[in-house]
mmCIF file of C-alpha atoms and ligand atoms in Angstrom:
data_model
loop_
_atom_site.group_PDB
_atom_site.id
_atom_site.type_symbol
_atom_site.label_atom_id
_atom_site.label_comp_id
_atom_site.label_asym_id
_atom_site.label_seq_id
_atom_site.Cartn_x
_atom_site.Cartn_y
_atom_site.Cartn_z
ATOM 1 C CA UNK A 1 98.984 -89.778 114.615
ATOM 2 C CA UNK A 2 97.021 -86.510 114.323
ATOM 3 C CA UNK A 3 96.988 -85.546 118.010
ATOM 4 C CA UNK A 4 100.415 -86.434 119.425
ATOM 5 C CA UNK A 5 100.462 -86.770 123.205
ATOM 6 C CA UNK A 6 96.686 -87.115 123.489
ATOM 7 C CA UNK A 7 96.993 -90.383 125.417
ATOM 8 C CA UNK A 8 99.245 -88.664 127.954
ATOM 9 C CA UNK A 9 96.880 -85.714 128.328
ATOM 10 C CA UNK A 10 93.912 -88.008 128.818
ATOM 11 C CA UNK A 11 95.812 -89.950 131.478
ATOM 12 C CA UNK A 12 96.762 -86.701 133.225
ATOM 13 C CA UNK A 13 93.163 -85.433 133.175
ATOM 14 C CA UNK A 14 91.909 -88.757 134.536
ATOM 15 C CA UNK A 15 94.377 -88.528 137.415
ATOM 16 C CA UNK A 16 93.325 -84.984 138.203
ATOM 17 C CA UNK A 17 89.662 -86.030 138.138
ATOM 18 C CA UNK A 18 90.315 -88.923 140.537
ATOM 19 C CA UNK A 19 92.113 -86.578 142.928
ATOM 20 C CA UNK A 20 89.215 -84.083 142.880
ATOM 21 C CA UNK A 21 86.618 -86.809 143.400
ATOM 22 C CA UNK A 22 88.566 -87.799 146.506
ATOM 23 C CA UNK A 23 88.733 -84.206 147.774
ATOM 24 C CA UNK A 24 85.090 -83.438 147.007
ATOM 25 C CA UNK A 25 83.733 -86.545 148.690
ATOM 26 C CA UNK A 26 80.767 -87.056 146.343
ATOM 27 C CA UNK A 27 82.082 -90.508 145.332
ATOM 28 C CA UNK A 28 80.716 -90.088 141.811
ATOM 29 C CA UNK A 29 81.852 -91.701 138.577
ATOM 30 C CA UNK A 30 83.058 -89.080 136.097
ATOM 31 C CA UNK A 31 82.900 -89.449 132.337
ATOM 32 C CA UNK A 32 84.978 -87.348 129.986
ATOM 33 C CA UNK A 33 82.979 -85.955 127.086
ATOM 34 C CA UNK A 34 85.598 -85.009 124.483
ATOM 35 C CA UNK A 35 84.448 -81.810 122.782
ATOM 36 C CA UNK A 36 85.447 -82.190 119.143
ATOM 37 C CA UNK A 37 83.774 -79.071 117.676
ATOM 38 C CA UNK A 38 85.837 -77.379 114.957
ATOM 39 C CA UNK A 39 88.068 -80.476 114.761
ATOM 40 C CA UNK A 40 87.662 -83.149 112.122
ATOM 41 C CA UNK A 41 86.520 -86.747 112.498
ATOM 42 C CA UNK A 42 90.133 -87.701 113.248
ATOM 43 C CA UNK A 43 89.744 -86.068 116.681
ATOM 44 C CA UNK A 44 86.867 -88.426 117.471
ATOM 45 C CA UNK A 45 88.885 -91.448 116.386
ATOM 46 C CA UNK A 46 91.920 -90.267 118.363
ATOM 47 C CA UNK A 47 89.796 -89.842 121.501
ATOM 48 C CA UNK A 48 88.338 -93.326 121.019
ATOM 49 C CA UNK A 49 91.862 -94.740 120.767
ATOM 50 C CA UNK A 50 92.538 -93.173 124.175
ATOM 51 C CA UNK A 51 89.538 -94.872 125.751
ATOM 52 C CA UNK A 52 87.033 -92.023 125.449
ATOM 53 C CA UNK A 53 83.608 -93.202 124.305
ATOM 54 C CA UNK A 54 81.669 -89.936 124.581
ATOM 55 C CA UNK A 55 82.051 -86.928 122.321
ATOM 56 C CA UNK A 56 80.365 -83.545 122.444
ATOM 57 C CA UNK A 57 79.416 -81.196 119.619
ATOM 58 C CA UNK A 58 77.667 -77.841 119.902
ATOM 59 C CA UNK A 59 76.211 -77.628 116.387
ATOM 60 C CA UNK A 60 73.803 -80.157 114.949
ATOM 61 C CA UNK A 61 74.957 -79.921 111.338
ATOM 62 C CA UNK A 62 78.652 -80.198 112.161
ATOM 63 C CA UNK A 63 77.925 -83.195 114.373
ATOM 64 C CA UNK A 64 75.799 -84.981 111.809
ATOM 65 C CA UNK A 65 78.424 -84.441 109.104
ATOM 66 C CA UNK A 66 81.086 -85.852 111.413
ATOM 67 C CA UNK A 67 78.978 -88.865 112.404
ATOM 68 C CA UNK A 68 78.920 -89.946 108.780
ATOM 69 C CA UNK A 69 82.706 -90.004 108.683
ATOM 70 C CA UNK A 70 83.382 -91.763 111.965
ATOM 71 C CA UNK A 71 83.315 -95.560 112.217
ATOM 72 C CA UNK A 72 83.985 -95.859 115.960
ATOM 73 C CA UNK A 73 80.787 -96.441 117.985
ATOM 74 C CA UNK A 74 81.100 -93.343 120.178
ATOM 75 C CA UNK A 75 78.113 -91.773 121.928
ATOM 76 C CA UNK A 76 77.364 -88.304 120.551
ATOM 77 C CA UNK A 77 76.287 -85.580 122.973
ATOM 78 C CA UNK A 78 74.693 -82.358 121.803
ATOM 79 C CA UNK A 79 76.017 -79.671 124.145
ATOM 80 C CA UNK A 80 75.047 -76.445 122.343
ATOM 81 C CA UNK A 81 71.782 -74.608 121.833
ATOM 82 C CA UNK A 82 69.283 -76.609 119.783
ATOM 83 C CA UNK A 83 66.903 -74.729 117.500
ATOM 84 C CA UNK A 84 63.357 -76.031 117.700
ATOM 85 C CA UNK A 85 63.233 -76.671 113.959
ATOM 86 C CA UNK A 86 66.081 -79.185 114.371
ATOM 87 C CA UNK A 87 64.644 -81.390 117.115
ATOM 88 C CA UNK A 88 64.100 -84.178 114.605
ATOM 89 C CA UNK A 89 67.875 -84.625 114.473
ATOM 90 C CA UNK A 90 68.020 -85.387 118.195
ATOM 91 C CA UNK A 91 67.476 -89.104 117.752
ATOM 92 C CA UNK A 92 71.050 -89.337 116.452
ATOM 93 C CA UNK A 93 72.439 -88.165 119.784
ATOM 94 C CA UNK A 94 72.830 -90.053 123.026
ATOM 95 C CA UNK A 95 71.796 -87.008 125.037
ATOM 96 C CA UNK A 96 70.939 -83.320 124.794
ATOM 97 C CA UNK A 97 72.826 -81.361 127.473
ATOM 98 C CA UNK A 98 71.282 -78.000 126.722
ATOM 99 C CA UNK A 99 67.538 -78.092 127.248
ATOM 100 C CA UNK A 100 67.419 -74.361 127.874
ATOM 101 C CA UNK A 101 63.749 -73.311 127.603
ATOM 102 C CA UNK A 102 60.234 -74.637 128.044
ATOM 103 C CA UNK A 103 59.466 -73.981 124.398
ATOM 104 C CA UNK A 104 62.319 -76.271 123.426
ATOM 105 C CA UNK A 105 61.117 -78.857 125.967
ATOM 106 C CA UNK A 106 57.680 -78.854 124.352
ATOM 107 C CA UNK A 107 59.239 -79.460 120.927
ATOM 108 C CA UNK A 108 61.535 -82.234 122.178
ATOM 109 C CA UNK A 109 58.647 -83.873 124.018
ATOM 110 C CA UNK A 110 56.531 -83.761 120.885
ATOM 111 C CA UNK A 111 59.247 -85.418 118.796
ATOM 112 C CA UNK A 112 59.884 -88.092 121.429
ATOM 113 C CA UNK A 113 56.210 -88.974 121.667
ATOM 114 C CA UNK A 114 55.887 -89.117 117.914
ATOM 115 C CA UNK A 115 58.738 -91.620 117.801
ATOM 116 C CA UNK A 116 57.515 -93.457 120.902
ATOM 117 C CA UNK A 117 61.101 -93.124 122.166
ATOM 118 C CA UNK A 118 61.814 -90.536 124.838
ATOM 119 C CA UNK A 119 64.855 -88.299 124.351
ATOM 120 C CA UNK A 120 67.392 -88.225 127.187
ATOM 121 C CA UNK A 121 68.000 -84.607 128.187
ATOM 122 C CA UNK A 122 69.784 -82.510 130.764
ATOM 123 C CA UNK A 123 68.158 -79.283 131.868
ATOM 124 C CA UNK A 124 70.553 -76.376 131.413
ATOM 125 C CA UNK A 125 70.514 -74.270 134.550
ATOM 126 C CA UNK A 126 71.814 -70.763 135.026
ATOM 127 C CA UNK A 127 73.164 -70.733 138.552
ATOM 128 C CA UNK A 128 75.736 -67.994 138.007
ATOM 129 C CA UNK A 129 73.164 -65.211 137.708
ATOM 130 C CA UNK A 130 74.756 -64.003 134.459
ATOM 131 C CA UNK A 131 72.034 -62.409 132.354
ATOM 132 C CA UNK A 132 73.746 -63.485 129.127
ATOM 133 C CA UNK A 133 73.644 -67.202 129.978
ATOM 134 C CA UNK A 134 70.828 -69.355 128.697
ATOM 135 C CA UNK A 135 68.961 -71.886 130.730
ATOM 136 C CA UNK A 136 66.612 -72.073 133.685
ATOM 137 C CA UNK A 137 67.111 -70.073 136.830
ATOM 138 C CA UNK A 138 66.574 -72.310 139.879
ATOM 139 C CA UNK A 139 63.167 -70.750 140.630
ATOM 140 C CA UNK A 140 62.052 -71.184 137.002
ATOM 141 C CA UNK A 141 63.058 -74.823 137.150
ATOM 142 C CA UNK A 142 60.960 -75.465 140.259
ATOM 143 C CA UNK A 143 58.061 -73.778 138.551
ATOM 144 C CA UNK A 144 58.433 -75.959 135.420
ATOM 145 C CA UNK A 145 58.590 -79.291 137.264
ATOM 146 C CA UNK A 146 54.869 -80.153 137.061
ATOM 147 C CA UNK A 147 54.930 -79.550 133.307
ATOM 148 C CA UNK A 148 58.146 -81.584 132.856
ATOM 149 C CA UNK A 149 56.518 -84.418 134.779
ATOM 150 C CA UNK A 150 53.809 -84.623 132.129
ATOM 151 C CA UNK A 151 56.273 -84.862 129.225
ATOM 152 C CA UNK A 152 56.431 -88.500 128.155
ATOM 153 C CA UNK A 153 58.634 -87.744 125.145
ATOM 154 C CA UNK A 154 61.669 -86.736 127.162
ATOM 155 C CA UNK A 155 63.540 -88.188 130.128
ATOM 156 C CA UNK A 156 65.328 -85.736 132.377
ATOM 157 C CA UNK A 157 68.646 -87.348 133.286
ATOM 158 C CA UNK A 158 70.130 -84.419 135.191
ATOM 159 C CA UNK A 159 71.337 -80.879 134.709
ATOM 160 C CA UNK A 160 74.073 -79.039 132.851
ATOM 161 C CA UNK A 161 75.615 -75.682 133.625
ATOM 162 C CA UNK A 162 78.249 -73.364 132.252
ATOM 163 C CA UNK A 163 80.278 -71.227 134.611
ATOM 164 C CA UNK A 164 81.230 -67.629 133.817
ATOM 165 C CA UNK A 165 84.549 -67.337 131.992
ATOM 166 C CA UNK A 166 87.440 -66.303 134.179
ATOM 167 C CA UNK A 167 85.397 -66.296 137.385
ATOM 168 C CA UNK A 168 86.992 -66.607 140.816
ATOM 169 C CA UNK A 169 87.136 -69.991 142.512
ATOM 170 C CA UNK A 170 84.403 -68.863 144.911
ATOM 171 C CA UNK A 171 82.032 -67.947 142.066
ATOM 172 C CA UNK A 172 82.809 -71.177 140.190
ATOM 173 C CA UNK A 173 82.157 -73.254 143.266
ATOM 174 C CA UNK A 174 78.855 -71.477 143.961
ATOM 175 C CA UNK A 175 77.761 -71.951 140.340
ATOM 176 C CA UNK A 176 78.574 -75.670 140.393
ATOM 177 C CA UNK A 177 77.056 -76.251 143.831
ATOM 178 C CA UNK A 178 73.901 -74.476 142.633
ATOM 179 C CA UNK A 179 73.660 -76.870 139.689
ATOM 180 C CA UNK A 180 74.095 -79.834 142.024
ATOM 181 C CA UNK A 181 71.249 -78.553 144.181
ATOM 182 C CA UNK A 182 69.045 -78.110 141.096
ATOM 183 C CA UNK A 183 69.817 -81.716 140.146
ATOM 184 C CA UNK A 184 68.872 -82.837 143.647
ATOM 185 C CA UNK A 185 65.557 -80.962 143.445
ATOM 186 C CA UNK A 186 64.764 -82.904 140.261
ATOM 187 C CA UNK A 187 65.638 -86.170 141.989
ATOM 188 C CA UNK A 188 63.415 -85.336 144.956
ATOM 189 C CA UNK A 189 60.608 -84.803 142.466
ATOM 190 C CA UNK A 190 61.015 -88.279 141.055
ATOM 191 C CA UNK A 191 63.095 -87.674 137.923
ATOM 192 C CA UNK A 192 65.942 -90.126 137.184
ATOM 193 C CA UNK A 193 68.326 -87.168 137.331
ATOM 194 C CA UNK A 194 71.723 -88.707 138.106
ATOM 195 C CA UNK A 195 73.885 -86.620 135.795
ATOM 196 C CA UNK A 196 75.661 -83.353 136.456
ATOM 197 C CA UNK A 197 77.344 -82.062 133.284
ATOM 198 C CA UNK A 198 79.686 -79.287 134.316
ATOM 199 C CA UNK A 199 83.315 -78.335 133.984
ATOM 200 C CA UNK A 200 85.309 -77.375 130.898
ATOM 201 C CA UNK A 201 89.065 -77.218 130.305
ATOM 202 C CA UNK A 202 89.622 -74.255 132.628
ATOM 203 C CA UNK A 203 87.330 -75.217 135.482
ATOM 204 C CA UNK A 204 86.738 -78.979 135.490
ATOM 205 C CA UNK A 205 88.661 -79.611 138.689
ATOM 206 C CA UNK A 206 86.339 -77.484 140.824
ATOM 207 C CA UNK A 207 83.339 -78.906 138.974
ATOM 208 C CA UNK A 208 84.416 -82.437 139.877
ATOM 209 C CA UNK A 209 84.913 -81.417 143.507
ATOM 210 C CA UNK A 210 81.323 -80.186 143.441
ATOM 211 C CA UNK A 211 80.024 -83.461 142.045
ATOM 212 C CA UNK A 212 80.273 -83.340 138.228
ATOM 213 C CA UNK A 213 79.514 -86.698 136.578
ATOM 214 C CA UNK A 214 80.403 -85.482 133.084
ATOM 215 C CA UNK A 215 83.112 -82.980 132.188
ATOM 216 C CA UNK A 216 83.091 -81.442 128.700
ATOM 217 C CA UNK A 217 86.691 -81.028 127.601
ATOM 218 C CA UNK A 218 87.973 -79.602 124.339
ATOM 219 C CA UNK A 219 91.055 -77.394 124.486
ATOM 220 C CA UNK A 220 92.877 -79.335 127.173
ATOM 221 C CA UNK A 221 92.727 -82.466 125.021
ATOM 222 C CA UNK A 222 93.017 -81.250 121.442
ATOM 223 C CA UNK A 223 94.682 -77.837 121.747
ATOM 224 C CA UNK A 224 93.368 -74.332 121.101
ATOM 225 C CA UNK A 225 90.629 -74.019 118.490
ATOM 226 C CA UNK A 226 91.409 -71.756 115.570
ATOM 227 C CA UNK A 227 87.782 -71.098 114.540
HETATM 228 C C1 PLP B 1 83.290 -75.666 123.541
HETATM 229 C C2 PLP B 1 82.506 -76.159 124.700
HETATM 230 C C3 PLP B 1 83.125 -76.865 125.749
HETATM 231 C C4 PLP B 1 84.610 -77.175 125.802
HETATM 232 O O1 PLP B 1 85.342 -76.027 126.066
HETATM 233 P P1 PLP B 1 86.926 -76.096 126.362
HETATM 234 O O2 PLP B 1 87.181 -74.848 127.130
HETATM 235 O O3 PLP B 1 87.608 -76.128 125.050
HETATM 236 O O4 PLP B 1 87.179 -77.314 127.174
HETATM 237 C C5 PLP B 1 82.320 -77.314 126.778
HETATM 238 N N1 PLP B 1 80.994 -77.081 126.799
HETATM 239 C C6 PLP B 1 80.367 -76.405 125.819
HETATM 240 C C7 PLP B 1 78.900 -76.178 125.902
HETATM 241 C C8 PLP B 1 81.105 -75.919 124.742
HETATM 242 O O5 PLP B 1 80.463 -75.246 123.751
#
């Protein structure tokens, strides 16, 4: 058993999620996306054994290599920056969490139309105000909505955000609430934007209180990464 105690950690995380859903009052379902980057295919299989059906990878090539070695029918989520010259690989993923620019949207749309199969995407939003973070500022997102509406090759399923590392609870909460509001703006504009991908090992509890429907968890499940 390559990841001893994983079943216990998953059970503990599920309990903590349920508690935070109750406190937050958003009554959402929360899926755990097990982030297996830097770990081998055995991490994916171990997660599957613990009832996790969604895995996240931040690099296309690493993910594709791993897919070839995994027999379990997990759903693969691409959670890291996607280079435009790799959009053709997207069809192997259940969802792109990190649609972080209009130029990328144009490329994804083009590929989806070519295949006559729209790609499911989350718009990455920068609601922390950190200059170093990728993604759309809320005002940029509003501005892009008419153009997104015209893109038949992608389906916007919600938003994703990343909170600043080591931020205070107040800053985390504001970042997550801002992402929820961005998601709601998309909904009001007619997109089927149900998903809110936010929360990592250090901040998932506040993210769930603020309405996260997907938490992306690596370290807390598999241990510290060495790469
Ligand atoms: C690595 C990564 C995670 C998981 O981070 P942990 O702190 O290990 O839980 C989540 N989201 C993204 C985009 C990542 O790259």
